[in-house]
XYZ file of C-alpha atoms in Angstrom:
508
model
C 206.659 -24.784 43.075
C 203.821 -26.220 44.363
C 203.973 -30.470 45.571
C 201.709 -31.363 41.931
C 204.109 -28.910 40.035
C 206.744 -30.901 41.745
C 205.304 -34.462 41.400
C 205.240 -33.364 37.078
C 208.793 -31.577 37.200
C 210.270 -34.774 38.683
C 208.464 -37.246 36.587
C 210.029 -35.044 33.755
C 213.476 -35.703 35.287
C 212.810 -39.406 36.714
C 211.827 -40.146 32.614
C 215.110 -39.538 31.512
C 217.381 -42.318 30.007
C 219.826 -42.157 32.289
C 217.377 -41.386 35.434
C 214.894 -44.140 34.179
C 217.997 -46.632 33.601
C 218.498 -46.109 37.507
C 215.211 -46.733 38.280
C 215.065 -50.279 36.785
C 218.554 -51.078 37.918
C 218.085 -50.499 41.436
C 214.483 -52.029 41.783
C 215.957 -55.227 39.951
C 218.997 -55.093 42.113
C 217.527 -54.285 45.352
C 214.623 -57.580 44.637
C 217.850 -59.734 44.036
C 219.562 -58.769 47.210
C 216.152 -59.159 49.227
C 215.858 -62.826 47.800
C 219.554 -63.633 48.824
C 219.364 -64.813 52.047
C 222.232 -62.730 54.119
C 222.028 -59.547 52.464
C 219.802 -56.750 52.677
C 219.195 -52.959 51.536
C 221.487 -51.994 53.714
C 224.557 -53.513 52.526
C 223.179 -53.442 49.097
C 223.243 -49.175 49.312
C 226.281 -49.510 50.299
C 227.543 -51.732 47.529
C 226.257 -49.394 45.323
C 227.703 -46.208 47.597
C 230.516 -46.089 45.140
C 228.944 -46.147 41.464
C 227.211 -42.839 42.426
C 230.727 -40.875 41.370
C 230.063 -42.122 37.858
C 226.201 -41.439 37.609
C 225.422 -38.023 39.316
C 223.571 -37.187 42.194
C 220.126 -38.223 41.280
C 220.644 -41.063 39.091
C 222.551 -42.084 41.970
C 219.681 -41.441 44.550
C 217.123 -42.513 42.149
C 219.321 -46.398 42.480
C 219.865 -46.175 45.750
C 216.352 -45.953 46.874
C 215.312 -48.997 44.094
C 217.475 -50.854 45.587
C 215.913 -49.897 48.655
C 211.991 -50.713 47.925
C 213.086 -53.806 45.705
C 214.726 -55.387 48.543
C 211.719 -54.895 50.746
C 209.657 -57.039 47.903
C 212.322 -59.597 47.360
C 212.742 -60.472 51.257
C 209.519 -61.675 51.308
C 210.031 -63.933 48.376
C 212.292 -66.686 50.442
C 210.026 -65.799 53.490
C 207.230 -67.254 51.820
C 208.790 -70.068 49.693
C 211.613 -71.272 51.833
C 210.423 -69.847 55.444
C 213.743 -67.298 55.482
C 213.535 -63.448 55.613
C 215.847 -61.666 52.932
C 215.898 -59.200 54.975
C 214.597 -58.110 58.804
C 211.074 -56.288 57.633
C 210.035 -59.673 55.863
C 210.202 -61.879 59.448
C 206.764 -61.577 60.267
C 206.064 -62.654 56.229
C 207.676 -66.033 57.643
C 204.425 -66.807 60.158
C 201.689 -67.302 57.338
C 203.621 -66.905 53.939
C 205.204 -70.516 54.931
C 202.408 -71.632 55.666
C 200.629 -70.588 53.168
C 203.117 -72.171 50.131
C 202.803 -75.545 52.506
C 198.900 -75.523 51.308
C 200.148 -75.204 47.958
C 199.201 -70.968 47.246
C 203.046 -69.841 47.464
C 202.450 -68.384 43.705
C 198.766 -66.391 45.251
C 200.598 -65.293 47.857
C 203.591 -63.979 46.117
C 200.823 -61.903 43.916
C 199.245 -60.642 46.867
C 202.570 -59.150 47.846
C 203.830 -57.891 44.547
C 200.202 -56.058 44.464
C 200.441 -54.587 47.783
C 204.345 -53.554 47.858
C 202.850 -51.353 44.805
C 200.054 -50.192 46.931
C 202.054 -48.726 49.798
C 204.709 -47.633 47.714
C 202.307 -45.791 45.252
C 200.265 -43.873 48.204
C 203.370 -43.691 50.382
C 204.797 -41.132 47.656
C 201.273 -39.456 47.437
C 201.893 -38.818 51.026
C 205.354 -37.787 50.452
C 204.663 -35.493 47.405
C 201.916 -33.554 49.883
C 203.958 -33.913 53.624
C 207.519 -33.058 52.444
C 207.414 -29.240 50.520
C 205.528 -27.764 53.836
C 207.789 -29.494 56.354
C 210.669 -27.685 54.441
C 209.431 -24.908 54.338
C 208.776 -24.638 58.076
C 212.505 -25.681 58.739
C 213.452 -22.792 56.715
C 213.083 -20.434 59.706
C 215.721 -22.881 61.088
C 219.180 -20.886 62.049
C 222.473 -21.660 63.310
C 221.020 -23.148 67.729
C 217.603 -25.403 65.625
C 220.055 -26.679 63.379
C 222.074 -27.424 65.976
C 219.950 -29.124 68.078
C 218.367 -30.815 65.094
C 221.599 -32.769 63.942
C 223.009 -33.208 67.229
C 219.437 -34.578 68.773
C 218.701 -36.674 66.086
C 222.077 -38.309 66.345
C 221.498 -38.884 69.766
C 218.010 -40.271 68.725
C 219.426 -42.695 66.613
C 221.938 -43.399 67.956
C 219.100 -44.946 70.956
C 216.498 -45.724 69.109
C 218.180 -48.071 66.470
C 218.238 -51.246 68.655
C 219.761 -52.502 71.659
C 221.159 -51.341 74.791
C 222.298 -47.418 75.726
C 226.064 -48.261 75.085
C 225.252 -50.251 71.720
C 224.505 -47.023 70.081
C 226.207 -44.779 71.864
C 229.798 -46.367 71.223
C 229.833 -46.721 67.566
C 228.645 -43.362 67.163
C 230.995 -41.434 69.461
C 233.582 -44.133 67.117
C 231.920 -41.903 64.041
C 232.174 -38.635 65.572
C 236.085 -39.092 66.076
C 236.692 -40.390 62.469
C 234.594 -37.434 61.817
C 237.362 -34.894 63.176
C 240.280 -36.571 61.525
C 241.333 -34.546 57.951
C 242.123 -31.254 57.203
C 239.856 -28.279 59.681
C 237.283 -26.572 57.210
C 237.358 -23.274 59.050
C 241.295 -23.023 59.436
C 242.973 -25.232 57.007
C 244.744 -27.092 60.035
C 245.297 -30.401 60.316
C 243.864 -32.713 63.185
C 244.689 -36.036 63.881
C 246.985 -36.556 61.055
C 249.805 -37.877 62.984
C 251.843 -36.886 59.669
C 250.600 -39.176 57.230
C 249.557 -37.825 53.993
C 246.626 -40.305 53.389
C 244.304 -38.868 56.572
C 244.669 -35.072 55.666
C 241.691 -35.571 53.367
C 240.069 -37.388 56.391
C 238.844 -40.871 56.058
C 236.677 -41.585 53.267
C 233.266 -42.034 53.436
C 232.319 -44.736 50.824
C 235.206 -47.026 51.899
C 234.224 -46.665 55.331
C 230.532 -47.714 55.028
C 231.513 -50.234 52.125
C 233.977 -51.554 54.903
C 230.851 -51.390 57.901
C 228.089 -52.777 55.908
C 229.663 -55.131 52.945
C 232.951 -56.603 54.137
C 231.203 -57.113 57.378
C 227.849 -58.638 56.208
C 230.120 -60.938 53.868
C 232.093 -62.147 57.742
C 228.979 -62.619 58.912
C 227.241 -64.663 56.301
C 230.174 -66.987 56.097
C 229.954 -67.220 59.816
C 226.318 -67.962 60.096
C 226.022 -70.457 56.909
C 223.812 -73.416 57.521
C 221.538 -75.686 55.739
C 218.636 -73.976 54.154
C 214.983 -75.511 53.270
C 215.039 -75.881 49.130
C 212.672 -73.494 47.051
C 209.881 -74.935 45.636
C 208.895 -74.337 41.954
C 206.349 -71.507 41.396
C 204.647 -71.822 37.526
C 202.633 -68.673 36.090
C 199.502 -70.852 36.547
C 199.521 -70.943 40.211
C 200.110 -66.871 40.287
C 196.596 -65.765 40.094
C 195.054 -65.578 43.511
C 191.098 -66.314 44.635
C 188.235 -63.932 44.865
C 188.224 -64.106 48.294
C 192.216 -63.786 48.942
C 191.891 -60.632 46.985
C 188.601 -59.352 49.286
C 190.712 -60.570 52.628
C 193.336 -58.472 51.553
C 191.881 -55.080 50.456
C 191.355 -53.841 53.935
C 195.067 -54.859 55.122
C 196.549 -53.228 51.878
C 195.165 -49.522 53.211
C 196.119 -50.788 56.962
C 199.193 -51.676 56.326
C 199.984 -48.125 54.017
C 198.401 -45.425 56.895
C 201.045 -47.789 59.516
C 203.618 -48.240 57.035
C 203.879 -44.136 56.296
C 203.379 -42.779 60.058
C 206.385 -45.368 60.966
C 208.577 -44.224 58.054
C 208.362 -40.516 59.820
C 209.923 -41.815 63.136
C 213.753 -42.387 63.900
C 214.621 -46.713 64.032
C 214.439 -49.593 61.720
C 210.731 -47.769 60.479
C 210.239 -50.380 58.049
C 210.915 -53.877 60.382
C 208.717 -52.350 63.095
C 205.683 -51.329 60.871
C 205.612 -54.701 59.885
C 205.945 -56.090 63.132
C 203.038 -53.072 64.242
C 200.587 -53.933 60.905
C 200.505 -58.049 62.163
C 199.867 -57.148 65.235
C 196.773 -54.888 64.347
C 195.479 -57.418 61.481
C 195.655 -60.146 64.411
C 193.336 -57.582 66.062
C 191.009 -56.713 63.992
C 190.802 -59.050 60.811
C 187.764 -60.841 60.395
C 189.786 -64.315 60.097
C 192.218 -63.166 62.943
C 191.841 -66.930 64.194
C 193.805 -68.089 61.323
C 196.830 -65.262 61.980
C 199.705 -68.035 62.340
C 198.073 -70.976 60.425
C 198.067 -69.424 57.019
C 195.962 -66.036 56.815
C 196.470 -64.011 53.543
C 195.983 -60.666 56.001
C 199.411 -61.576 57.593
C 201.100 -61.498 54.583
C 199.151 -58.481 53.214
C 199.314 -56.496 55.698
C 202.828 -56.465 56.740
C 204.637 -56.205 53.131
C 202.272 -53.180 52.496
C 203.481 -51.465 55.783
C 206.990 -52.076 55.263
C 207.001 -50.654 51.778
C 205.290 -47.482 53.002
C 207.846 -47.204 55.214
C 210.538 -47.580 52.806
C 209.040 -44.674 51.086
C 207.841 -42.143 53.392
C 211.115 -42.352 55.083
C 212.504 -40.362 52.995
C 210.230 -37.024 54.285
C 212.900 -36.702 57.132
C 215.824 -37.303 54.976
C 214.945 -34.981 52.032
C 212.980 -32.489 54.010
C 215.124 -32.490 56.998
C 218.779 -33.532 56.551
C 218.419 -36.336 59.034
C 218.325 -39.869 58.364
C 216.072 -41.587 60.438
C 217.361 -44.992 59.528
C 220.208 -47.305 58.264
C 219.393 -46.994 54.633
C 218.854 -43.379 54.862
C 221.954 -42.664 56.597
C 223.763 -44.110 53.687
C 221.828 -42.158 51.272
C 222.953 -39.384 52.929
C 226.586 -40.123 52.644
C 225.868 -40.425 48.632
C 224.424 -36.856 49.108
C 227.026 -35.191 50.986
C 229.724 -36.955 48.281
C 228.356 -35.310 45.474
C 227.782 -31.842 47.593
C 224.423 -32.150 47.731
C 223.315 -31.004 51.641
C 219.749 -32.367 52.104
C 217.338 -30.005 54.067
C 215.061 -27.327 54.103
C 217.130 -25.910 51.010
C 217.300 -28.913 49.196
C 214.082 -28.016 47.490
C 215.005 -24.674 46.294
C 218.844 -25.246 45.217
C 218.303 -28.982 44.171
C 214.971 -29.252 43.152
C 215.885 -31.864 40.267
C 217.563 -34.225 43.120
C 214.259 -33.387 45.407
C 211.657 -34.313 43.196
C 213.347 -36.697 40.868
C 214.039 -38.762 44.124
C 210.236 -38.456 44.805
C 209.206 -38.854 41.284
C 211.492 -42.037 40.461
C 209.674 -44.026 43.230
C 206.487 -44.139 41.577
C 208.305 -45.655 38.581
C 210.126 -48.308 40.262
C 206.790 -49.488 42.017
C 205.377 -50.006 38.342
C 208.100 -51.628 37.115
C 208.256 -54.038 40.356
C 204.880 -54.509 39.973
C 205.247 -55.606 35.836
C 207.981 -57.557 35.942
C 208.629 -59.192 39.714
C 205.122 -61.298 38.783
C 206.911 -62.512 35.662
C 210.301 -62.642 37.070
C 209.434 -65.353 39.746
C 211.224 -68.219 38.576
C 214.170 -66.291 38.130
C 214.630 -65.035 42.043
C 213.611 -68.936 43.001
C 216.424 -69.781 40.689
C 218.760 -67.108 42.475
C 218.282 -68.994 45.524
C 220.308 -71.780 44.013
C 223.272 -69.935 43.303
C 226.329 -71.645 45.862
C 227.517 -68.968 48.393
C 230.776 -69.800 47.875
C 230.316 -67.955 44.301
C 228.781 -65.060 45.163
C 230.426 -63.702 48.394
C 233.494 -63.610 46.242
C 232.118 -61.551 43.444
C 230.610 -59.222 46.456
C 234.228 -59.185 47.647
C 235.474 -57.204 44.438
C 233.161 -55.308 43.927
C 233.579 -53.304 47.598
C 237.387 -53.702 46.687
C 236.995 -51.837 43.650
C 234.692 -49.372 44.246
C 236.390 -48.429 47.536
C 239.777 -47.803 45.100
C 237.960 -46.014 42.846
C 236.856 -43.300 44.848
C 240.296 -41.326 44.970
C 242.836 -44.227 43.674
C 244.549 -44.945 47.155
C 245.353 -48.315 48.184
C 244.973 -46.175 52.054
C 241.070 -45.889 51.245
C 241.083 -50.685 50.748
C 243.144 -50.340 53.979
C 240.100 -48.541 55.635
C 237.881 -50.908 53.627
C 239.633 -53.976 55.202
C 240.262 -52.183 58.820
C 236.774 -51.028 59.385
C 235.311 -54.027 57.711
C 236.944 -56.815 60.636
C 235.723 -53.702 62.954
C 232.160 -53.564 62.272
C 232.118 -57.749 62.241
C 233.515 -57.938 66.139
C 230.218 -54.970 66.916
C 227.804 -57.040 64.938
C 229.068 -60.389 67.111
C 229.254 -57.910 69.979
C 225.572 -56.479 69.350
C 226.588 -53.151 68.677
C 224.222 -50.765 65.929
C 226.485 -49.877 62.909
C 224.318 -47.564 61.690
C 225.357 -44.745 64.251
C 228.642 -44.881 63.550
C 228.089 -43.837 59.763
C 225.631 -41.342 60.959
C 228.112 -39.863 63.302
C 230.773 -39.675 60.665
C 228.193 -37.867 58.955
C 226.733 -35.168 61.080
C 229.692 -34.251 62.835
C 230.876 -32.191 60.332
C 227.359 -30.950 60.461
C 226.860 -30.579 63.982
C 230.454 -28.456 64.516
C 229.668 -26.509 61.551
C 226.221 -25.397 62.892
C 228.098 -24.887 67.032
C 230.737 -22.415 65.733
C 228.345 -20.460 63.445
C 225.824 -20.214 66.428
C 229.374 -19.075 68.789
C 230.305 -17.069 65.665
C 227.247 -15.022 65.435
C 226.810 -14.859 69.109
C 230.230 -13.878 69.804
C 230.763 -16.354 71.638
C 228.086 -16.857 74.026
C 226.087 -20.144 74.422
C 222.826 -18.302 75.640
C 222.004 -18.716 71.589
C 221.176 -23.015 71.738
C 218.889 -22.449 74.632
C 217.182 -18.499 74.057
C 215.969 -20.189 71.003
C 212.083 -21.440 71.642
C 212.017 -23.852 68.530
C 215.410 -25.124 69.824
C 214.292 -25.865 73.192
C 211.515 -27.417 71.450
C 212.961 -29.757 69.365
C 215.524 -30.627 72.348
C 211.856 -31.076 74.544
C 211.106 -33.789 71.849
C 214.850 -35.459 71.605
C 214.049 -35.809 75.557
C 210.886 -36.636 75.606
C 211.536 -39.431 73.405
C 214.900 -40.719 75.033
C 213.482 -41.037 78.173
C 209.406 -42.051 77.046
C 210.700 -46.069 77.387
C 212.595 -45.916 81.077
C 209.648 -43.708 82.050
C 206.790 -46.271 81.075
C 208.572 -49.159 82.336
C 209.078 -47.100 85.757
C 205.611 -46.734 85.911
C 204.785 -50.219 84.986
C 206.948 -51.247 88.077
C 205.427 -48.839 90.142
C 201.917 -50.253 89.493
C 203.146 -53.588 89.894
C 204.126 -52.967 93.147
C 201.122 -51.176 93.967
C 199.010 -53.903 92.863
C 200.953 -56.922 95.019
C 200.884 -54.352 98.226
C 197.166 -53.993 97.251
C 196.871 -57.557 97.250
C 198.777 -58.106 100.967
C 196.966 -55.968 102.030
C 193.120 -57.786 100.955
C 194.801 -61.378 102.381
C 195.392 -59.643 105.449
């Protein structure tokens, strides 16, 4: 099946009632979590995590990533009107969207990005549609040693390139590696790590544990970090229409901001906070009114939401393609795939190809319906913003209590919930990544799976991870990577010092 073949198969699955109900769900979902200050897509997926039992695989996908894209619109809606981020990819939003809605064009600029969020998402899945089927098909010739050093490389990737200090990612993911081990063995039937309770033979549940890492502790930390908050102005349909010349200033960062947004969405880390970060930069470069970046330029608004959108979409070309998450969101998207049996990878395509391209297919649909009704739908996210936290956070609360039950009806999995919950508050206060820990819980099955079938077929011998050229290859990259930021800054010091001996040397 070819990628247009695809594109038409998955619209035919994405149009479904069921599929389509998704679709609007999560992009309406994922806009109102942006717009809360506090929450993000993150803990919004995760929220979610648990409602995939009752809707399937890909209606369940299909929600996930709407909630995804939405909340990369919404975050910039109290970045522009009240000078907050909804969520870390909107921060650079903050620098002229504020000041834009203090010169009285907060409804322009909220057009502008409503307009270009459906820009880069639109071409983003263009880009998908066309990247994705040949990248598969390449990892096909994958065997027991790539796949091997795929998943374990790209955990080690993320694990460093997710934020902060070596031990910050390392920690919580060796944390999700050991969790990982704890259950009943899938090669022998024997139990590990049991310590005779009843409750951990099935191992420790995925949906409570990321419901616990992402939702309990983003609740902590919101009540921990409350403080006063500037008050949204009102936005009226009149003011919604931008100028001639906004929409001319911002044609050039729309396309900009998409080529960024979709090369960042194809590399591990936060792709979506960094393109933005990477697109203001570049319109403070080259945009003709890059004197204005800071004091109110439409191209800093532009150009960022655009990128981070992209990103949001064309992240998913490692996830689906590949079978590794190159990012928060994704990782959790891969725990709702590996819950309903679904493996993502090179096979994906082949033995799921309603999940594959329904995925792909829904994305385009939640970009039109962000685009109809977020322009419409203004007053009501302003009005969101109103809502006191103290009734919110509570209703939050249940919901991860409840859906965390209702995976297997064990009071153990709330326990977890609760447990891993106070856990992944003290890392957050600590500045440890979360995000490594859920990927370790979920590619150490993976990565065990693929050693003992490489020692299986090899009878033992390790000579099959490194006689393999495409798996010294990919480990090449995983190194080359890992080290590419102590190397550069080695070199910077080196020509520093250079330089000031240079410098002796002339006073001399």
């Amino acid at each position: 099946m070819g990628a247009f073949e695809g594109l038409l198969y998955g619209l035919s699955i994405a149009f479904s009632g069921e599929n389509l109900l998704a679709a609007l769900a999560g992009a309406l979902a994922g806009t109102a979590i942006g717009v809360l200050p506090g929450l993000g897509p993150v803990a919004g997926v995760a929220m979610v995590l648990p409602l995939t039992y009752a809707l399937g695989p890909t209606a369940g996908l299909i929600m996930m990533a709407g909630i995804y894209y939405g909340a990369m619109y919404g975050g910039s809606t109290t970045a522009v009107l009240i000078n907050m981020p909804g969520e870390s990819a909107s921060v650079m939003t903050c620098v002229d969207g504020y000041q834009l809605t203090k010169k009285g064009r907060a409804g322009a600029v909220l057009t502008i990005v409503a307009v270009g969020s459906f820009v880069g998402g639109t071409l983003s899945v263009i880009g998908v549609t066309l990247f994705a089927p040949p990248l598969a098909e390449f990892a096909i010739l994958f065997g027991p040693a790539e796949f091997f050093a795929l998943t374990a490389g790209g955990l080690l990737l993320f694990s460093r390139i997710s934020g902060g200090s070596f031990a910050a990612g390392i920690f919580p993911m060796a944390l999700g590696l050991v969790l990982s081990t704890v259950g009943q063995e899938a090669v022998t039937g024997q139990n590990r790590f049991t310590f005779g309770d009843g409750d951990l033979v099935m191992g420790i549940e995925l949906v409570g544990l990321v419901v616990g890492l992402y939702g309990l502790a983003e609740i902590m930390s919101v009540v921990d970090s409350l403080r006063a908050q500037n008050k949204p102005i009102t936005v009226g349909l009149r003011n919604m229409l931008p100028t001639k010349e906004e929409w001319r200033r911002s044609f050039a960062p729309y396309f900009r901001g998409t080529g960024l947004g979709f090369f960042f969405g194809l590399l591990p880390g936060p792709s979506a906070t960094l393109s933005s970060f990477a697109s203001y930069r570049l319109e403070k470069a080259v945009a003709r009114n890059r004197e204005e970046m800071g004091q109110g330029a439409i191209e800093g608004v532009a150009g960022p939401e655009t990128a981070n959108n992209a990103a949001a979409t064309s992240t998913m070309v490692p996830l689906l393609a590949l079978g590794i998450p190159f990012g928060s969101v994704a990782a959790l998207m891969l725990a709702g795939m590996m819950v309903h049996g679904v493996q993502p990878g090179p096979m994906m395509m082949s033995q799921h190809p309603e999940v594959f391209w329904g995925v792909i297919a829904s994305m385009v649909i939640g970009n039109v319906v962000l685009l109809i009704l977020n322009i419409p739908f203004i007053a009501v996210w302003v009005s969101l913003l109103r809502i006191p936290t103290h009734v919110f956070l509570p209703i939050i609360l249940v919901m991860a209590t409840v859906g965390s039950y209702s995976v297997r009806n064990s009071m153990f999995d709330v326990y977890v919930l609760l447990a891993v919950g106070i856990l992944g508050y003290i890392l957050r206060k600590l500045d440890f990544q979360l995000a490594p820990m859920v990927v370790g819980l979920v590619l150490g099955p993976l990565i065990e799976k693929h050693l003992r079938e490489g020692l299986f077929m090899n009878f033992g011998e390790i000579s099959v991870f490194y006689g393999s050229s495409l798996a010294l290859g990919i480990w090449a990259i995983v190194l080359f990577i890992l080290f590419l930021g102590p190397l550069l800054r080695l070199f910077r010091r080196l020509f520093e010092f250079k330089s000031k001996a240079l410098v002796l040397d002339n006073n001399e």
